[in-house]
CSV table of N, CA, C and O in Angstrom, one decimal:
chain,number,residue,atom,x,y,z
A,8,MET,N,-7.6,10.1,1.2
A,8,MET,CA,-7.0,8.8,0.6
A,8,MET,C,-7.4,7.7,1.5
A,8,MET,O,-7.1,7.8,2.7
A,9,LEU,N,-7.8,6.5,0.9
A,9,LEU,CA,-8.1,5.4,1.6
A,9,LEU,C,-6.9,4.6,2.0
A,9,LEU,O,-5.9,4.6,1.3
A,10,ALA,N,-7.0,3.9,3.2
A,10,ALA,CA,-6.0,3.0,3.6
A,10,ALA,C,-5.9,1.8,2.6
A,10,ALA,O,-6.9,1.3,2.0
A,11,GLU,N,-4.7,1.3,2.5
A,11,GLU,CA,-4.5,0.1,1.6
A,11,GLU,C,-5.3,-1.1,2.1
A,11,GLU,O,-5.4,-1.3,3.3
A,12,GLY,N,-5.9,-1.7,1.3
A,12,GLY,CA,-6.7,-2.9,1.6
A,12,GLY,C,-8.2,-2.6,1.8
A,12,GLY,O,-9.0,-3.5,2.0
A,13,VAL,N,-8.6,-1.4,1.8
A,13,VAL,CA,-10.0,-1.0,1.9
A,13,VAL,C,-10.7,-1.3,0.6
A,13,VAL,O,-10.1,-0.9,-0.5
A,14,VAL,N,-12.0,-1.7,0.7
A,14,VAL,CA,-12.8,-1.9,-0.6
A,14,VAL,C,-12.7,-0.5,-1.3
A,14,VAL,O,-12.4,0.5,-0.7
A,15,ASN,N,-13.2,-0.4,-2.5
A,15,ASN,CA,-13.1,0.8,-3.3
A,15,ASN,C,-13.4,2.1,-2.5
A,15,ASN,O,-12.9,3.2,-2.8
A,16,SER,N,-14.3,2.1,-1.5
A,16,SER,CA,-14.6,3.2,-0.7
A,16,SER,C,-14.7,2.6,0.8
A,16,SER,O,-14.6,1.5,1.0
A,17,MET,N,-14.8,3.6,1.7
A,17,MET,CA,-14.8,3.2,3.1
A,17,MET,C,-16.0,2.2,3.3
A,17,MET,O,-17.1,2.7,2.9
A,18,PRO,N,-15.8,1.1,4.0
A,18,PRO,CA,-16.9,0.3,4.4
A,18,PRO,C,-18.0,1.1,5.1
A,18,PRO,O,-17.6,1.9,6.0
A,19,SER,N,-19.2,1.0,4.8
A,19,SER,CA,-20.2,1.6,5.6
A,19,SER,C,-20.6,1.0,6.9
A,19,SER,O,-20.2,-0.2,7.0
A,20,PHE,N,-21.2,1.6,7.7
A,20,PHE,CA,-21.7,1.1,9.0
A,20,PHE,C,-22.5,-0.2,8.7
A,20,PHE,O,-22.4,-1.2,9.4
A,21,SER,N,-23.4,-0.2,7.7
A,21,SER,CA,-24.2,-1.3,7.4
A,21,SER,C,-23.5,-2.4,7.0
A,21,SER,O,-23.8,-3.6,7.2
A,22,GLU,N,-22.3,-2.2,6.2
A,22,GLU,CA,-21.5,-3.3,5.7
A,22,GLU,C,-20.8,-4.0,6.9
A,22,GLU,O,-20.6,-5.3,7.0
A,23,ILE,N,-20.4,-3.1,7.9
A,23,ILE,CA,-19.8,-3.7,9.1
A,23,ILE,C,-20.8,-4.6,9.9
A,23,ILE,O,-20.5,-5.6,10.4
A,24,GLU,N,-22.0,-4.0,10.0
A,24,GLU,CA,-23.1,-4.8,10.6
A,24,GLU,C,-23.3,-6.2,10.0
A,24,GLU,O,-23.6,-7.2,10.6
A,25,ARG,N,-23.4,-6.2,8.6
A,25,ARG,CA,-23.5,-7.4,7.8
A,25,ARG,C,-22.3,-8.4,8.1
A,25,ARG,O,-22.6,-9.6,8.3
A,26,LEU,N,-21.2,-7.8,8.2
A,26,LEU,CA,-19.9,-8.6,8.6
A,26,LEU,C,-20.1,-9.3,10.0
A,26,LEU,O,-19.9,-10.5,10.2
A,27,VAL,N,-20.6,-8.6,10.9
A,27,VAL,CA,-20.9,-9.1,12.3
A,27,VAL,C,-21.9,-10.2,12.2
A,27,VAL,O,-21.7,-11.3,12.8
A,28,GLU,N,-23.0,-9.9,11.5
A,28,GLU,CA,-24.0,-10.9,11.4
A,28,GLU,C,-23.5,-12.3,10.7
A,28,GLU,O,-23.8,-13.4,11.1
A,29,TRP,N,-22.7,-12.1,9.7
A,29,TRP,CA,-22.1,-13.2,9.0
A,29,TRP,C,-21.2,-14.0,9.9
A,29,TRP,O,-21.2,-15.3,10.0
A,30,ALA,N,-20.4,-13.3,10.7
A,30,ALA,CA,-19.5,-14.0,11.7
A,30,ALA,C,-20.3,-14.7,12.7
A,30,ALA,O,-20.0,-15.9,13.0
A,31,LYS,N,-21.4,-14.1,13.2
A,31,LYS,CA,-22.2,-14.7,14.2
A,31,LYS,C,-22.9,-16.0,13.6
A,31,LYS,O,-22.9,-17.0,14.2
A,32,THR,N,-23.6,-15.9,12.4
A,32,THR,CA,-24.3,-16.9,11.7
A,32,THR,C,-23.3,-18.1,11.5
A,32,THR,O,-23.7,-19.3,11.7
A,33,ASN,N,-22.1,-17.8,11.0
A,33,ASN,CA,-21.2,-18.9,10.7
A,33,ASN,C,-20.2,-19.3,11.7
A,33,ASN,O,-19.4,-20.2,11.6
A,34,ASP,N,-20.4,-18.7,13.0
A,34,ASP,CA,-19.6,-19.0,14.2
A,34,ASP,C,-18.1,-18.8,13.8
A,34,ASP,O,-17.3,-19.6,14.2
A,35,VAL,N,-17.8,-17.7,13.1
A,35,VAL,CA,-16.4,-17.4,12.7
A,35,VAL,C,-15.9,-16.2,13.4
A,35,VAL,O,-16.6,-15.2,13.5
A,36,LYS,N,-14.7,-16.3,14.0
A,36,LYS,CA,-14.1,-15.2,14.6
A,36,LYS,C,-13.2,-14.5,13.7
A,36,LYS,O,-12.3,-15.2,13.1
A,37,ILE,N,-13.3,-13.2,13.5
A,37,ILE,CA,-12.5,-12.5,12.6
A,37,ILE,C,-11.6,-11.5,13.4
A,37,ILE,O,-12.1,-10.8,14.3
A,38,GLU,N,-10.3,-11.6,13.1
A,38,GLU,CA,-9.4,-10.6,13.7
A,38,GLU,C,-8.7,-9.8,12.6
A,38,GLU,O,-8.0,-10.4,11.8
A,39,ILE,N,-8.7,-8.6,12.7
A,39,ILE,CA,-8.1,-7.7,11.8
A,39,ILE,C,-6.8,-7.0,12.4
A,39,ILE,O,-7.0,-6.3,13.4
A,40,LYS,N,-5.7,-7.3,11.9
A,40,LYS,CA,-4.4,-6.8,12.3
A,40,LYS,C,-4.0,-5.6,11.4
A,40,LYS,O,-4.0,-5.7,10.2
A,41,PHE,N,-3.6,-4.5,12.0
A,41,PHE,CA,-3.2,-3.3,11.3
A,41,PHE,C,-1.7,-3.1,11.2
A,41,PHE,O,-1.0,-3.5,12.2
A,42,LYS,N,-1.2,-2.6,10.1
A,42,LYS,CA,0.3,-2.4,10.0
A,42,LYS,C,0.8,-1.3,11.0
A,42,LYS,O,0.2,-0.2,10.9
A,43,GLY,N,1.8,-1.7,11.7
A,43,GLY,CA,2.4,-0.7,12.6
A,43,GLY,C,1.5,-0.2,13.7
A,43,GLY,O,1.8,0.9,14.3
A,44,TYR,N,0.4,-0.9,14.1
A,44,TYR,CA,-0.5,-0.4,15.2
A,44,TYR,C,-0.7,-1.6,16.1
A,44,TYR,O,-1.0,-2.7,15.6
A,45,PRO,N,-0.5,-1.5,17.4
A,45,PRO,CA,-0.6,-2.5,18.3
A,45,PRO,C,-2.0,-3.2,18.6
A,45,PRO,O,-2.1,-4.4,18.8
A,46,TYR,N,-3.0,-2.4,18.4
A,46,TYR,CA,-4.3,-3.0,18.6
A,46,TYR,C,-5.0,-3.5,17.4
A,46,TYR,O,-4.7,-3.1,16.3
A,47,ARG,N,-5.8,-4.5,17.6
A,47,ARG,CA,-6.6,-5.2,16.6
A,47,ARG,C,-8.0,-5.1,16.7
A,47,ARG,O,-8.5,-4.9,17.8
A,48,LEU,N,-8.7,-5.4,15.6
A,48,LEU,CA,-10.2,-5.3,15.6
A,48,LEU,C,-10.6,-6.8,15.7
A,48,LEU,O,-10.2,-7.6,14.9
A,49,HIS,N,-11.5,-7.2,16.6
A,49,HIS,CA,-11.9,-8.5,16.8
A,49,HIS,C,-13.5,-8.5,16.5
A,49,HIS,O,-14.2,-7.7,17.1
A,50,ILE,N,-14.0,-9.4,15.6
A,50,ILE,CA,-15.4,-9.4,15.2
A,50,ILE,C,-15.9,-10.8,15.5
A,50,ILE,O,-15.2,-11.7,14.8
A,51,TYR,N,-16.9,-10.9,16.2
A,51,TYR,CA,-17.5,-12.2,16.4
A,51,TYR,C,-19.0,-11.9,16.7
A,51,TYR,O,-19.7,-11.6,15.8
A,52,LYS,N,-19.4,-11.9,17.9
A,52,LYS,CA,-20.8,-11.5,18.2
A,52,LYS,C,-20.9,-10.0,18.5
A,52,LYS,O,-21.9,-9.5,18.3
A,53,LEU,N,-19.7,-9.5,18.7
A,53,LEU,CA,-19.6,-8.1,18.9
A,53,LEU,C,-18.3,-7.6,18.2
A,53,LEU,O,-17.5,-8.4,17.8
A,54,ILE,N,-18.1,-6.3,18.1
A,54,ILE,CA,-17.0,-5.7,17.6
A,54,ILE,C,-16.1,-5.3,18.8
A,54,ILE,O,-16.7,-4.4,19.6
A,55,ARG,N,-14.9,-5.7,19.0
A,55,ARG,CA,-14.2,-5.4,20.1
A,55,ARG,C,-12.7,-5.0,19.8
A,55,ARG,O,-12.3,-5.4,18.7
A,56,ALA,N,-12.0,-4.3,20.7
A,56,ALA,CA,-10.7,-4.0,20.5
A,56,ALA,C,-9.8,-5.0,21.3
A,56,ALA,O,-10.2,-5.4,22.4
A,57,VAL,N,-8.7,-5.4,20.7
A,57,VAL,CA,-7.8,-6.4,21.3
A,57,VAL,C,-6.5,-5.9,21.4
A,57,VAL,O,-5.9,-5.2,20.4
A,58,ASP,N,-5.7,-6.1,22.5
A,58,ASP,CA,-4.3,-5.6,22.7
A,58,ASP,C,-3.4,-6.6,22.1
A,58,ASP,O,-3.8,-7.7,21.7
A,59,PRO,N,-2.1,-6.3,22.1
A,59,PRO,CA,-1.1,-7.2,21.5
A,59,PRO,C,-1.1,-8.6,22.2
A,59,PRO,O,-0.7,-9.6,21.6
A,60,GLY,N,-1.5,-8.6,23.5
A,60,GLY,CA,-1.5,-9.9,24.3
A,60,GLY,C,-2.8,-10.7,24.1
A,60,GLY,O,-2.9,-11.7,24.7
A,61,GLY,N,-3.7,-10.2,23.2
A,61,GLY,CA,-5.0,-10.9,22.9
A,61,GLY,C,-6.1,-10.7,23.9
A,61,GLY,O,-7.1,-11.3,23.8
A,62,ARG,N,-5.9,-9.7,24.8
A,62,ARG,CA,-7.0,-9.3,25.8
A,62,ARG,C,-7.8,-8.2,25.1
A,62,ARG,O,-7.4,-7.3,24.5
A,63,PHE,N,-9.1,-8.3,25.5
A,63,PHE,CA,-10.1,-7.2,25.1
A,63,PHE,C,-9.7,-6.0,25.9
A,63,PHE,O,-9.4,-6.1,27.2
A,64,VAL,N,-9.7,-4.9,25.3
A,64,VAL,CA,-9.5,-3.6,25.9
A,64,VAL,C,-10.6,-2.6,25.6
A,64,VAL,O,-11.3,-2.8,24.7
A,65,PRO,N,-10.8,-1.6,26.4
A,65,PRO,CA,-11.7,-0.5,26.1
A,65,PRO,C,-11.5,0.1,24.6
A,65,PRO,O,-10.4,0.3,24.2
A,66,TRP,N,-12.7,0.1,23.9
A,66,TRP,CA,-12.5,0.6,22.5
A,66,TRP,C,-11.8,2.0,22.5
A,66,TRP,O,-10.9,2.3,21.6
A,67,SER,N,-12.1,2.8,23.5
A,67,SER,CA,-11.6,4.2,23.4
A,67,SER,C,-10.1,4.2,23.6
A,67,SER,O,-9.4,5.0,23.1
A,68,ARG,N,-9.5,3.2,24.4
A,68,ARG,CA,-8.1,3.2,24.5
A,68,ARG,C,-7.4,2.7,23.3
A,68,ARG,O,-6.4,3.2,22.9
A,69,ALA,N,-8.0,1.8,22.5
A,69,ALA,CA,-7.4,1.3,21.3
A,69,ALA,C,-7.7,2.3,20.1
A,69,ALA,O,-6.7,2.5,19.3
A,70,PHE,N,-8.9,2.8,20.0
A,70,PHE,CA,-9.1,3.4,18.7
A,70,PHE,C,-9.8,4.9,19.0
A,70,PHE,O,-10.2,5.5,18.0
A,71,GLY,N,-9.9,5.2,20.2
A,71,GLY,CA,-10.4,6.6,20.5
A,71,GLY,C,-11.8,6.7,20.1
A,71,GLY,O,-12.6,5.8,20.2
A,72,PRO,N,-12.3,7.8,19.5
A,72,PRO,CA,-13.7,8.1,19.2
A,72,PRO,C,-14.1,7.5,17.9
A,72,PRO,O,-15.2,7.6,17.5
A,73,LYS,N,-13.2,6.8,17.2
A,73,LYS,CA,-13.5,6.3,15.8
A,73,LYS,C,-14.5,5.1,15.9
A,73,LYS,O,-14.4,4.2,16.7
A,74,GLN,N,-15.4,5.1,14.9
A,74,GLN,CA,-16.3,4.0,14.8
A,74,GLN,C,-15.7,2.9,14.0
A,74,GLN,O,-14.6,3.2,13.3
A,75,PRO,N,-16.1,1.7,14.1
A,75,PRO,CA,-15.4,0.5,13.4
A,75,PRO,C,-15.1,0.8,11.9
A,75,PRO,O,-14.1,0.5,11.4
A,76,HIS,N,-16.1,1.3,11.2
A,76,HIS,CA,-15.8,1.6,9.8
A,76,HIS,C,-14.8,2.7,9.5
A,76,HIS,O,-14.0,2.6,8.6
A,77,GLN,N,-14.6,3.6,10.5
A,77,GLN,CA,-13.6,4.6,10.4
A,77,GLN,C,-12.2,4.1,10.7
A,77,GLN,O,-11.3,4.5,10.2
A,78,VAL,N,-12.2,3.1,11.6
A,78,VAL,CA,-10.9,2.4,11.9
A,78,VAL,C,-10.4,1.7,10.7
A,78,VAL,O,-9.2,1.8,10.3
A,79,LEU,N,-11.3,1.0,9.9
A,79,LEU,CA,-10.9,0.3,8.7
A,79,LEU,C,-10.4,1.3,7.6
A,79,LEU,O,-9.6,0.9,6.8
A,80,GLU,N,-11.0,2.6,7.7
A,80,GLU,CA,-10.4,3.4,6.7
A,80,GLU,C,-9.1,4.1,7.1
A,80,GLU,O,-8.2,4.4,6.3
A,81,THR,N,-8.9,4.2,8.5
A,81,THR,CA,-7.7,5.0,9.0
A,81,THR,C,-6.4,4.1,8.9
A,81,THR,O,-5.4,4.7,8.6
A,82,PHE,N,-6.5,2.9,9.4
A,82,PHE,CA,-5.4,2.1,9.6
A,82,PHE,C,-5.2,1.0,8.4
A,82,PHE,O,-6.2,0.4,8.1
A,83,PRO,N,-3.9,1.0,7.8
A,83,PRO,CA,-3.7,0.0,6.7
A,83,PRO,C,-3.8,-1.5,7.3
A,83,PRO,O,-3.2,-1.7,8.4
A,84,VAL,N,-4.5,-2.3,6.7
A,84,VAL,CA,-4.7,-3.7,7.1
A,84,VAL,C,-3.4,-4.5,6.8
A,84,VAL,O,-2.9,-4.5,5.6
A,85,GLU,N,-2.9,-5.2,7.8
A,85,GLU,CA,-1.8,-6.1,7.5
A,85,GLU,C,-2.3,-7.5,7.2
A,85,GLU,O,-1.7,-8.1,6.3
A,86,LYS,N,-3.2,-8.0,8.0
A,86,LYS,CA,-3.7,-9.2,7.6
A,86,LYS,C,-5.1,-9.5,8.4
A,86,LYS,O,-5.4,-8.8,9.3
A,87,ILE,N,-5.9,-10.4,7.9
A,87,ILE,CA,-7.2,-10.7,8.5
A,87,ILE,C,-7.2,-12.2,8.7
A,87,ILE,O,-6.9,-13.0,7.9
A,88,VAL,N,-7.4,-12.6,10.0
A,88,VAL,CA,-7.5,-14.0,10.3
A,88,VAL,C,-8.9,-14.5,10.7
A,88,VAL,O,-9.6,-13.9,11.4
A,89,LEU,N,-9.3,-15.5,10.0
A,89,LEU,CA,-10.7,-16.1,10.3
A,89,LEU,C,-10.4,-17.4,11.0
A,89,LEU,O,-9.7,-18.2,10.5
A,90,ALA,N,-11.0,-17.5,12.1
A,90,ALA,CA,-11.0,-18.7,13.0
A,90,ALA,C,-12.3,-19.5,12.9
A,90,ALA,O,-13.3,-19.0,13.4
A,91,TRP,N,-12.4,-20.5,12.1
A,91,TRP,CA,-13.6,-21.3,11.9
A,91,TRP,C,-13.9,-22.2,13.1
A,91,TRP,O,-13.0,-22.7,13.8
A,92,PRO,N,-15.2,-22.6,13.3
A,92,PRO,CA,-15.5,-23.5,14.4
A,92,PRO,C,-14.9,-24.8,14.4
A,92,PRO,O,-14.7,-25.4,15.5
A,93,ASP,N,-14.6,-25.3,13.2
A,93,ASP,CA,-14.0,-26.6,13.1
A,93,ASP,C,-12.3,-26.6,13.4
A,93,ASP,O,-11.7,-27.6,13.3
A,94,GLY,N,-11.9,-25.4,13.9
A,94,GLY,CA,-10.5,-25.3,14.2
A,94,GLY,C,-9.6,-24.7,13.0
A,94,GLY,O,-8.4,-24.4,13.2
A,95,ARG,N,-10.1,-24.7,11.9
A,95,ARG,CA,-9.4,-24.1,10.7
A,95,ARG,C,-9.1,-22.6,11.0
A,95,ARG,O,-9.9,-21.9,11.5
A,96,ILE,N,-7.9,-22.2,10.6
A,96,ILE,CA,-7.4,-20.9,10.6
A,96,ILE,C,-7.1,-20.5,9.1
A,96,ILE,O,-6.3,-21.2,8.5
A,97,GLU,N,-7.7,-19.5,8.7
A,97,GLU,CA,-7.5,-18.9,7.4
A,97,GLU,C,-7.2,-17.5,7.4
A,97,GLU,O,-7.6,-16.7,8.2
A,98,GLU,N,-6.2,-17.1,6.5
A,98,GLU,CA,-5.7,-15.8,6.4
A,98,GLU,C,-6.1,-15.1,5.2
A,98,GLU,O,-6.0,-15.8,4.1
A,99,VAL,N,-6.6,-13.9,5.3
A,99,VAL,CA,-7.0,-13.1,4.2
A,99,VAL,C,-6.2,-11.8,4.2
A,99,VAL,O,-5.9,-11.3,5.3
A,100,LYS,N,-5.8,-11.4,3.1
A,100,LYS,CA,-4.9,-10.2,3.0
A,100,LYS,C,-5.5,-8.9,2.9
A,100,LYS,O,-5.1,-7.9,3.4
A,101,ARG,N,-6.7,-8.9,2.3
A,101,ARG,CA,-7.4,-7.6,2.0
A,101,ARG,C,-8.8,-7.7,2.4
A,101,ARG,O,-9.6,-8.7,2.4
A,102,LEU,N,-9.3,-6.5,2.9
A,102,LEU,CA,-10.8,-6.4,3.2
A,102,LEU,C,-11.6,-6.7,2.0
A,102,LEU,O,-12.7,-7.3,2.3
A,103,LYS,N,-11.3,-6.4,0.9
A,103,LYS,CA,-12.1,-6.7,-0.3
A,103,LYS,C,-12.5,-8.2,-0.4
A,103,LYS,O,-13.6,-8.6,-0.6
A,104,GLU,N,-11.5,-9.1,-0.1
A,104,GLU,CA,-11.7,-10.5,-0.1
A,104,GLU,C,-12.7,-10.9,1.0
A,104,GLU,O,-13.5,-11.7,0.8
A,105,LEU,N,-12.5,-10.3,2.2
A,105,LEU,CA,-13.4,-10.6,3.2
A,105,LEU,C,-14.8,-10.2,2.9
A,105,LEU,O,-15.8,-11.0,3.1
A,106,PHE,N,-15.1,-8.9,2.4
A,106,PHE,CA,-16.4,-8.5,2.1
A,106,PHE,C,-17.0,-9.3,0.9
A,106,PHE,O,-18.2,-9.5,0.9
A,107,GLU,N,-16.2,-9.8,0.0
A,107,GLU,CA,-16.7,-10.7,-1.1
A,107,GLU,C,-17.3,-11.9,-0.6
A,107,GLU,O,-18.3,-12.4,-1.1
A,108,ARG,N,-16.8,-12.4,0.6
A,108,ARG,CA,-17.3,-13.6,1.2
A,108,ARG,C,-18.7,-13.5,1.8
A,108,ARG,O,-19.5,-14.4,1.9
A,109,VAL,N,-18.8,-12.2,2.3
A,109,VAL,CA,-20.0,-11.9,3.0
A,109,VAL,C,-21.1,-11.6,2.1
A,109,VAL,O,-22.2,-11.9,2.0
């Protein structure tokens, strides 16, 4: 069963790559917060793990051996924050909304 907020099926690795490219091209920082889990997924020029204090941490500490698309399948998304280069902060509730923009 898929985690709440995931597009109809698990996002593929290529969809995640497309998301990274979109973030890089548009200079948008994307942070995905998961329900009941302290670590977040940060997407900008790279895909990184972030601790509750906002610091980058080793991927394996935050998500173990899971690949980014597996993380999105495993953990239910609480919210997605987009930080635009002009200072705007936008919140998206579901992955489907995010992938529709890309």
